[in-house]
Amino acid sequence: MTTNQGRKGKHLAIAGEDRGGSPRELRPICPLDLRELDPVPAATEAQVRAAVTRAREAQAGWARRSLDERIEALERAAKEMLRRRGEVAELVREELGKVAVEGLFNEGLGPL
C-alpha cells in the first residue's frame, strides 16, 4: 500500500491501483526543524484488508514463478531502487531526521 505521486499524493494505491482518498490524514513533522510535512492519507480498515488480500494473492503467484523469473523480477526491483535512491534518502531525511548518507545506506541500499 502506497500513496500515489509519492508523499505528496492524496490517494492510496494498492497493488498499483488507485483506491481513492481517505477520510483521515497523517500529518508528519520533520524532526530536523519541526515543520509540518505534506499530509498523507491514512488507510481505512477496509483498505488495509484489501491490501492484505492482494498481498496474499500476489504471494501465491510468486510461488508459481520459476527461479529464473524470480531472479529477473528481483533484479528489476533492485535497479529501480538504485534509480530512486535519492528520493529515499530525501524522504528518510525529512521524516526520520537521518543525514543523507545514513538514509541512503540503511533504507535506500540496505534492502539490496
Coordinates of C-alpha atoms in Angstrom, one line a residue:
M1 CA 0.0 0.0 0.0
T2 CA 1.5 3.3 -1.0
T3 CA 0.4 6.8 -1.9
N4 CA 0.3 7.9 -5.5
Q5 CA 2.8 10.6 -6.5
G6 CA 5.0 9.9 -3.5
R7 CA 4.3 11.6 -0.2
K8 CA 2.5 14.5 -1.8
G9 CA -0.2 12.2 -3.2
K10 CA -3.7 12.4 -1.9
H11 CA -4.8 8.9 -2.9
L12 CA -3.9 5.4 -1.7
A13 CA -2.6 2.9 -4.2
I14 CA -2.9 -0.9 -3.5
A15 CA -1.2 -3.2 -5.9
G16 CA -0.6 -0.2 -8.2
E17 CA -4.3 0.6 -8.4
D18 CA -5.7 4.0 -7.2
R19 CA -8.1 3.4 -4.3
G20 CA -9.1 7.0 -3.9
G21 CA -8.7 9.3 -1.0
S22 CA -9.1 8.6 2.7
P23 CA -11.2 10.5 5.2
R24 CA -8.2 10.7 7.5
E25 CA -4.8 12.1 7.0
L26 CA -1.5 11.7 8.9
R27 CA 0.4 15.0 9.3
P28 CA 4.1 14.1 9.8
I29 CA 6.5 16.5 11.4
C30 CA 10.2 16.9 10.3
P31 CA 12.3 16.1 13.3
L32 CA 15.1 18.3 12.0
D33 CA 13.2 21.6 12.1
L34 CA 9.8 20.6 13.4
R35 CA 8.0 21.9 10.3
E36 CA 4.8 20.1 9.2
L37 CA 5.3 17.9 6.1
D38 CA 2.8 17.3 3.4
P39 CA -0.1 15.2 4.8
V40 CA -0.5 11.6 3.7
P41 CA -3.8 9.6 3.6
A42 CA -4.4 7.1 6.4
A43 CA -5.8 3.8 5.1
T44 CA -9.2 2.8 6.3
E45 CA -9.7 -0.7 7.8
A46 CA -11.3 -1.8 4.5
Q47 CA -8.3 -0.6 2.6
V48 CA -5.8 -2.4 4.8
R49 CA -7.9 -5.6 4.5
A50 CA -7.8 -5.2 0.7
A51 CA -4.1 -4.7 0.7
V52 CA -3.5 -7.8 2.8
T53 CA -5.8 -9.8 0.5
R54 CA -3.9 -8.6 -2.6
A55 CA -0.6 -9.4 -0.9
R56 CA -1.7 -12.9 -0.2
E57 CA -2.8 -13.3 -3.8
A58 CA 0.5 -11.9 -5.1
Q59 CA 2.4 -14.4 -2.9
A60 CA 0.6 -17.3 -4.5
G61 CA 1.6 -16.0 -7.9
W62 CA 5.2 -15.5 -6.8
A63 CA 5.3 -19.1 -5.5
R64 CA 4.4 -20.4 -9.0
R65 CA 7.2 -18.5 -10.7
S66 CA 10.4 -20.2 -11.7
L67 CA 13.7 -19.4 -10.1
D68 CA 14.8 -17.5 -13.2
E69 CA 11.6 -15.4 -13.2
R70 CA 12.1 -14.5 -9.6
I71 CA 15.7 -13.5 -10.2
E72 CA 14.7 -11.3 -13.1
A73 CA 12.0 -9.7 -11.0
L74 CA 14.3 -9.0 -8.1
E75 CA 17.0 -7.6 -10.4
R76 CA 14.4 -5.2 -11.9
A77 CA 13.4 -4.2 -8.4
A78 CA 17.0 -3.6 -7.3
K79 CA 17.6 -1.4 -10.4
E80 CA 14.5 0.6 -9.6
M81 CA 15.6 1.0 -6.0
L82 CA 19.0 2.2 -7.1
R83 CA 17.5 4.6 -9.6
R84 CA 15.3 6.1 -6.9
R85 CA 17.9 6.2 -4.1
G86 CA 17.9 10.0 -4.0
E87 CA 14.2 10.1 -3.3
V88 CA 14.5 7.6 -0.5
A89 CA 17.4 9.5 1.1
E90 CA 15.4 12.7 1.0
L91 CA 12.3 11.1 2.4
V92 CA 14.3 9.5 5.2
R93 CA 16.0 12.8 6.0
E94 CA 12.7 14.7 6.3
E95 CA 10.6 12.0 8.0
L96 CA 13.2 10.4 10.3
G97 CA 15.8 13.1 10.7
K98 CA 18.7 11.0 9.3
V99 CA 21.5 12.5 7.4
A100 CA 21.5 11.6 3.7
V101 CA 24.4 9.1 3.9
E102 CA 22.7 7.2 6.7
G103 CA 19.4 7.2 4.9
L104 CA 21.0 6.1 1.7
F105 CA 22.9 3.2 3.2
N106 CA 20.2 2.0 5.7
E107 CA 16.9 2.5 4.0
G108 CA 18.0 3.2 0.4
L109 CA 20.5 0.5 -0.3
G110 CA 20.2 -1.7 2.8
P111 CA 17.5 -3.9 1.3
L112 CA 19.7 -4.7 -1.6

